[in-house]
Amino acid sequence: MTEVRIVTDCAASAESAFRYVNDYRNLSRFLYGIQSFTPVGAQTEGVGATFDGHMKLGPASLRSRVEVNRWEPDAAIGITSIKGFDVASTFLFHPKGAERCTIDAIVDYRVPGGLAGRALGKTIEPFVKIAVKHTTDNLITQITEFHAGSAPDAREA
């Protein structure tokens, strides 16, 4: 597996960051290359929630069905693929006070073996690096804006 890890501070509480990432509808706003991410069934959060995802990285079109396998309110969300492109990811939210947190995002992916798998790996590698940079920038900006809009002072205004 290839691991991509993002560890960054954010001007939002761990609770706000968790709420933003936990809403599957936000994924297409911050995850670079995502084409679609739709629930399979009525459950949209918590362990057992399942989603079909489609991502485009350069010329490669990747599809997976993923299932939430870790869900700890305000602390962690983990998913793993159960069909399609082999991916596992975890978002960890570490509080650093009421207005700051550290987000630790880990994405592991595996390309199939053989010539086709090696070719796919070489094709998507540069795009994965671009995706990580854009995803990090988008995620931090959007969580900060979400937190500012959901802060008690903002709701009272």
XYZ file of N, CA and C in Angstrom:
471
model
N 0.840 -1.193 0.000
C 0.000 0.000 0.000
C 0.877 1.245 0.000
N 0.356 2.305 -0.554
C 1.015 3.599 -0.556
C 0.269 4.482 0.428
N 0.987 5.062 1.376
C 0.354 5.922 2.372
C 0.607 7.381 2.048
N -0.458 8.162 2.099
C -0.375 9.613 1.969
C -0.923 10.157 3.280
N -0.144 11.015 3.930
C -0.548 11.527 5.234
C -0.505 13.048 5.233
N -1.559 13.640 5.761
C -1.660 15.090 5.921
C -1.833 15.344 7.412
N -0.956 16.138 7.993
C -1.109 16.554 9.381
C -1.010 18.072 9.372
N -2.082 18.735 9.785
C -2.097 20.192 9.735
C -2.989 20.755 10.825
N -2.659 21.963 11.252
C -3.477 22.661 12.241
C -4.579 23.426 11.537
N -5.659 23.641 12.265
C -6.830 24.293 11.709
C -7.418 25.245 12.747
N -7.899 26.384 12.292
C -8.515 27.378 13.173
C -9.981 27.039 13.399
N -10.207 25.873 13.993
C -11.561 25.410 14.308
C -11.445 24.370 15.413
N -12.518 24.192 16.144
C -12.524 23.158 17.176
C -12.529 21.777 16.526
N -12.103 20.783 17.267
C -12.152 19.402 16.770
C -13.598 19.004 16.477
N -14.538 19.502 17.281
C -15.956 19.199 17.072
C -16.446 19.748 15.732
N -16.076 20.994 15.423
C -16.491 21.584 14.138
C -15.855 20.844 12.972
N -14.563 20.537 13.099
C -13.867 19.823 12.025
C -14.515 18.462 11.786
N -14.818 17.744 12.861
C -15.467 16.435 12.742
C -16.827 16.583 12.053
N -17.637 17.548 12.503
C -18.972 17.731 11.912
C -18.877 18.012 10.414
N -17.901 18.815 10.016
C -17.762 19.149 8.596
C -17.384 17.911 7.778
N -16.376 17.191 8.217
C -15.914 16.009 7.476
C -16.957 14.895 7.536
N -17.676 14.791 8.632
C -18.670 13.735 8.810
C -19.854 13.876 7.848
N -20.123 15.070 7.361
C -21.221 15.271 6.411
C -20.730 14.883 5.011
N -21.134 13.737 4.539
C -20.648 13.199 3.261
C -20.850 14.183 2.104
N -21.833 15.074 2.210
C -22.097 16.034 1.134
C -20.956 17.041 0.970
N -20.133 17.206 2.000
C -19.002 18.133 1.925
C -17.797 17.532 1.217
N -17.749 16.226 1.094
C -16.577 15.561 0.508
C -16.255 16.097 -0.879
N -17.263 16.282 -1.693
C -17.015 16.765 -3.062
C -16.520 18.214 -3.074
N -16.689 18.919 -1.970
C -16.213 20.300 -1.887
C -14.726 20.378 -1.572
N -14.218 19.412 -0.800
C -12.813 19.517 -0.408
C -11.902 18.455 -1.009
N -12.417 17.319 -1.409
C -11.561 16.240 -1.916
C -11.313 16.414 -3.407
N -10.081 16.715 -3.726
C -9.665 16.957 -5.109
C -9.883 15.698 -5.950
N -10.525 15.853 -7.091
C -10.702 14.756 -8.035
C -11.979 13.962 -7.856
N -12.711 14.203 -6.758
C -13.915 13.409 -6.525
C -14.991 13.803 -7.535
N -15.567 12.828 -8.172
C -16.627 13.047 -9.152
C -17.999 12.826 -8.524
N -18.088 11.826 -7.655
C -19.351 11.556 -6.958
C -19.057 10.758 -5.695
N -19.946 10.911 -4.724
C -19.850 10.179 -3.466
C -21.266 10.095 -2.929
N -21.878 8.938 -3.102
C -23.295 8.796 -2.774
C -23.534 7.651 -1.803
N -24.459 7.859 -0.868
C -24.757 6.796 0.095
C -25.415 5.598 -0.587
N -25.127 4.427 -0.048
C -25.774 3.196 -0.469
C -26.697 2.822 0.694
N -27.954 3.165 0.583
C -28.892 2.948 1.679
C -29.138 4.234 2.460
N -29.892 4.107 3.543
C -30.328 5.272 4.314
C -29.286 5.769 5.307
N -28.399 4.916 5.768
C -27.414 5.316 6.776
C -26.314 6.158 6.128
N -26.080 7.370 6.666
C -25.077 8.266 6.084
C -23.966 8.634 7.054
N -23.967 8.058 8.253
C -22.871 8.279 9.182
C -22.783 7.105 10.142
N -21.636 6.991 10.787
C -21.445 5.924 11.753
C -20.925 4.650 11.115
N -20.459 3.752 11.968
C -19.932 2.471 11.502
C -21.017 1.745 10.716
N -20.648 1.273 9.544
C -21.574 0.552 8.678
C -22.150 1.379 7.540
N -22.061 2.715 7.624
C -22.524 3.543 6.505
C -21.676 3.200 5.282
N -22.325 3.090 4.135
C -21.654 2.655 2.912
C -21.905 3.669 1.803
N -20.868 3.909 0.986
C -20.940 4.912 -0.070
C -20.276 4.385 -1.333
N -20.800 4.818 -2.472
C -20.149 4.582 -3.758
C -19.440 5.868 -4.147
N -18.163 5.735 -4.485
C -17.381 6.902 -4.860
C -16.726 6.734 -6.212
N -16.565 7.858 -6.889
C -15.889 7.895 -8.179
C -14.916 9.062 -8.136
N -13.640 8.779 -8.423
C -12.595 9.796 -8.383
C -11.831 9.769 -9.690
N -11.453 10.931 -10.135
C -10.652 11.054 -11.351
C -9.314 11.657 -10.950
N -8.240 10.935 -11.201
C -6.879 11.408 -10.966
C -6.151 11.380 -12.302
N -6.044 12.559 -12.919
C -5.458 12.615 -14.254
C -6.319 11.808 -15.201
N -5.701 10.939 -15.994
C -6.481 10.144 -16.935
C -7.156 8.926 -16.297
N -6.836 8.633 -15.032
C -7.388 7.444 -14.375
C -8.735 7.749 -13.729
N -9.690 6.860 -13.941
C -11.010 6.947 -13.338
C -11.128 5.788 -12.344
N -11.272 6.119 -11.061
C -11.242 5.111 -10.008
C -12.599 5.060 -9.309
N -13.113 3.853 -9.124
C -14.403 3.671 -8.451
C -14.223 2.721 -7.276
N -14.917 3.046 -6.183
C -14.885 2.199 -4.995
C -16.221 2.247 -4.278
N -16.524 1.170 -3.606
C -17.584 1.186 -2.597
C -16.837 1.122 -1.269
N -17.118 2.096 -0.407
C -16.422 2.169 0.878
C -17.425 2.068 2.017
N -16.918 1.604 3.148
C -17.753 1.467 4.337
C -17.041 2.116 5.514
N -17.813 2.834 6.331
C -17.246 3.434 7.542
C -16.958 2.297 8.522
N -15.692 2.201 8.936
C -15.297 1.136 9.866
C -14.812 1.688 11.209
N -14.739 3.029 11.288
C -14.362 3.673 12.551
C -15.109 5.001 12.618
N -15.776 5.231 13.738
C -16.537 6.466 13.889
C -16.602 6.788 15.376
N -15.816 7.764 15.770
C -15.773 8.211 17.157
C -16.098 9.699 17.155
N -17.297 10.079 17.623
C -17.714 11.476 17.550
C -16.637 12.449 18.037
N -16.400 13.461 17.214
C -15.439 14.533 17.473
C -13.986 14.065 17.521
N -13.722 12.810 17.159
C -12.357 12.290 17.268
C -11.850 11.570 16.015
N -12.663 10.726 15.372
C -12.134 9.907 14.273
C -13.229 9.417 13.328
N -12.870 9.369 12.037
C -13.707 8.751 11.010
C -12.778 7.921 10.134
N -13.099 6.649 9.952
C -12.293 5.783 9.098
C -13.168 5.048 8.107
N -12.658 4.892 6.898
C -13.370 4.135 5.871
C -12.410 3.141 5.223
N -12.971 2.104 4.669
C -12.183 1.142 3.897
C -13.028 0.663 2.719
N -12.347 0.366 1.616
C -13.088 -0.090 0.440
C -13.525 -1.536 0.630
N -14.704 -1.819 0.132
C -15.217 -3.187 0.161
C -15.414 -3.714 -1.256
N -15.205 -2.815 -2.247
C -15.347 -3.204 -3.653
C -14.658 -2.133 -4.495
N -14.002 -2.538 -5.554
C -13.378 -1.584 -6.468
C -11.969 -1.217 -6.051
N -11.553 0.014 -6.367
C -10.209 0.504 -6.061
C -9.952 0.362 -4.562
N -8.808 -0.207 -4.209
C -8.468 -0.537 -2.828
C -7.954 0.706 -2.097
N -8.757 1.233 -1.180
C -8.389 2.433 -0.442
C -8.897 2.326 0.994
N -8.123 2.903 1.898
C -8.535 3.039 3.298
C -8.104 4.427 3.735
N -8.968 5.114 4.450
C -8.566 6.431 4.941
C -9.126 6.663 6.330
N -8.397 7.481 7.065
C -8.780 7.832 8.425
C -8.552 9.312 8.633
N -9.520 9.970 9.230
C -9.386 11.357 9.668
C -9.401 11.344 11.192
N -8.364 11.914 11.790
C -8.288 12.045 13.241
C -8.339 13.530 13.587
N -9.066 13.869 14.626
C -9.244 15.255 15.037
C -8.728 15.406 16.462
N -7.642 16.162 16.624
C -7.002 16.339 17.925
C -7.274 17.757 18.426
N -8.027 17.907 19.523
C -8.320 19.254 20.021
C -7.063 19.952 20.546
N -7.009 21.239 20.295
C -5.943 22.094 20.818
C -6.578 23.349 21.404
N -7.703 23.184 22.069
C -8.451 24.300 22.620
C -9.770 24.461 21.890
N -10.528 25.490 22.288
C -11.867 25.699 21.741
C -11.848 26.157 20.289
N -10.755 26.744 19.852
C -10.709 27.342 18.516
C -9.622 26.759 17.614
N -8.990 25.662 18.029
C -7.919 25.069 17.215
C -7.943 23.551 17.355
N -7.507 22.903 16.283
C -7.323 21.460 16.332
C -6.257 21.068 15.317
N -5.779 19.870 15.461
C -4.895 19.288 14.456
C -5.685 18.194 13.755
N -5.633 18.214 12.436
C -6.285 17.178 11.635
C -5.195 16.288 11.074
N -5.360 15.008 11.301
C -4.414 14.001 10.838
C -5.186 13.105 9.878
N -4.916 13.256 8.591
C -5.621 12.480 7.570
C -4.643 11.497 6.937
N -5.013 10.234 6.937
C -4.165 9.179 6.388
C -4.955 8.461 5.297
N -4.373 8.380 4.113
C -4.999 7.658 3.007
C -4.014 6.595 2.538
N -4.455 5.358 2.552
C -3.671 4.232 2.033
C -4.383 3.706 0.800
N -3.629 3.529 -0.270
C -4.247 2.939 -1.450
C -3.303 1.893 -2.041
N -3.893 0.929 -2.718
C -3.123 -0.142 -3.343
C -3.592 -0.304 -4.777
N -2.632 -0.316 -5.682
C -2.964 -0.594 -7.076
C -2.854 -2.096 -7.289
N -3.576 -2.628 -8.260
C -3.509 -4.062 -8.517
C -2.095 -4.479 -8.946
N -1.795 -5.744 -8.833
C -0.494 -6.262 -9.246
C -0.376 -6.350 -10.758
N 0.782 -6.762 -11.202
C 1.005 -6.954 -12.635
C 1.323 -5.663 -13.360
N 1.470 -5.797 -14.667
C 1.818 -4.645 -15.502
C 0.767 -3.549 -15.446
N -0.497 -3.932 -15.499
C -1.571 -2.928 -15.477
C -1.546 -2.143 -14.173
N -1.326 -2.827 -13.061
C -1.270 -2.162 -11.762
C -0.095 -1.208 -11.661
N 1.065 -1.648 -12.127
C 2.247 -0.764 -12.101
C 2.027 0.454 -12.985
N 1.412 0.249 -14.131
C 1.129 1.372 -15.025
C 0.151 2.351 -14.371
N -0.875 1.825 -13.727
C -1.832 2.682 -13.027
C -1.126 3.459 -11.922
N -0.280 2.785 -11.153
C 0.461 3.443 -10.075
C 1.300 4.598 -10.582
N 2.015 4.388 -11.677
C 2.851 5.444 -12.260
C 2.002 6.574 -12.835
N 0.833 6.224 -13.354
C -0.060 7.230 -13.928
C -0.639 8.145 -12.849
N -1.085 7.571 -11.733
C -1.778 8.393 -10.735
C -0.840 9.054 -9.726
N 0.404 8.568 -9.594
C 1.307 9.097 -8.558
C 1.449 10.622 -8.582
N 1.761 11.252 -9.713
C 1.893 12.714 -9.683
C 0.579 13.416 -9.346
N -0.537 12.810 -9.741
C -1.840 13.410 -9.461
C -2.219 13.257 -7.991
N -1.750 12.186 -7.349
C -1.986 12.012 -5.915
C -1.321 13.154 -5.151
N -0.106 13.510 -5.527
C 0.598 14.608 -4.858
C -0.157 15.923 -5.024
N -0.649 16.190 -6.224
C -1.445 17.394 -6.479
C -2.735 17.343 -5.654
N -3.373 16.185 -5.640
C -4.626 16.022 -4.903
C -4.431 16.282 -3.416
N -3.338 15.800 -2.847
C -3.069 15.998 -1.421
C -2.927 17.482 -1.110
N -2.180 18.211 -1.931
C -1.979 19.644 -1.705
C -3.312 20.394 -1.789
N -4.067 20.167 -2.854
C -5.346 20.863 -3.026
C -6.354 20.467 -1.952
N -6.417 19.182 -1.621
C -7.351 18.712 -0.599
C -7.040 19.352 0.742
N -5.764 19.410 1.109
C -5.378 20.028 2.380
C -5.795 21.487 2.421
N -5.467 22.234 1.383
C -5.825 23.657 1.333
C -7.337 23.841 1.416
N -8.080 23.077 0.620
C -9.541 23.178 0.618
C -10.129 22.820 1.982
N -9.665 21.724 2.552
C -10.213 21.237 3.811
C -10.026 22.258 4.927
N -8.833 22.792 5.063
C -8.560 23.748 6.138
C -9.383 25.023 5.946
N -9.422 25.533 4.738
C -10.203 26.748 4.461
C -11.682 26.523 4.754
N -12.219 25.416 4.286
C -13.655 25.166 4.435
C -14.049 24.861 5.881
N -13.219 24.128 6.602
C -13.525 23.859 8.013
C -13.472 25.154 8.808
N -12.484 25.996 8.538
C -12.374 27.280 9.242
C -13.616 28.124 8.989
N -14.075 28.190 7.734
C -15.288 28.947 7.403
C -16.521 28.331 8.058
N -16.606 27.014 8.046
C -17.729 26.307 8.675
C -17.762 26.614 10.165
N -16.609 26.552 10.813
C -16.516 26.806 12.255
C -16.926 28.247 12.560
N -16.453 29.185 11.773
C -16.794 30.602 11.999
C -18.295 30.820 11.843
N -18.899 30.128 10.892
C -20.342 30.259 10.668
C -21.181 29.527 11.678
N -20.603 28.537 12.366
C -21.383 27.762 13.345
C -21.029 28.133 14.779
N -20.104 29.078 14.951
C -19.727 29.503 16.306
C -20.909 30.201 16.955
N -21.049 30.100 18.301
C -22.185 30.727 18.983
C -22.310 32.222 18.662
N -21.212 32.962 18.584
C -21.285 34.396 18.294
C -21.886 34.634 16.909
N -21.530 33.791 15.941
C -22.032 33.966 14.566
C -23.529 33.675 14.506
N -24.003 32.706 15.288
C -25.435 32.367 15.275
C -26.267 33.452 15.928
N -25.681 34.157 16.895
C -26.427 35.199 17.596
C -26.531 36.478 16.780
N -25.628 36.661 15.812
C -25.601 37.924 15.036
C -26.777 38.015 14.101
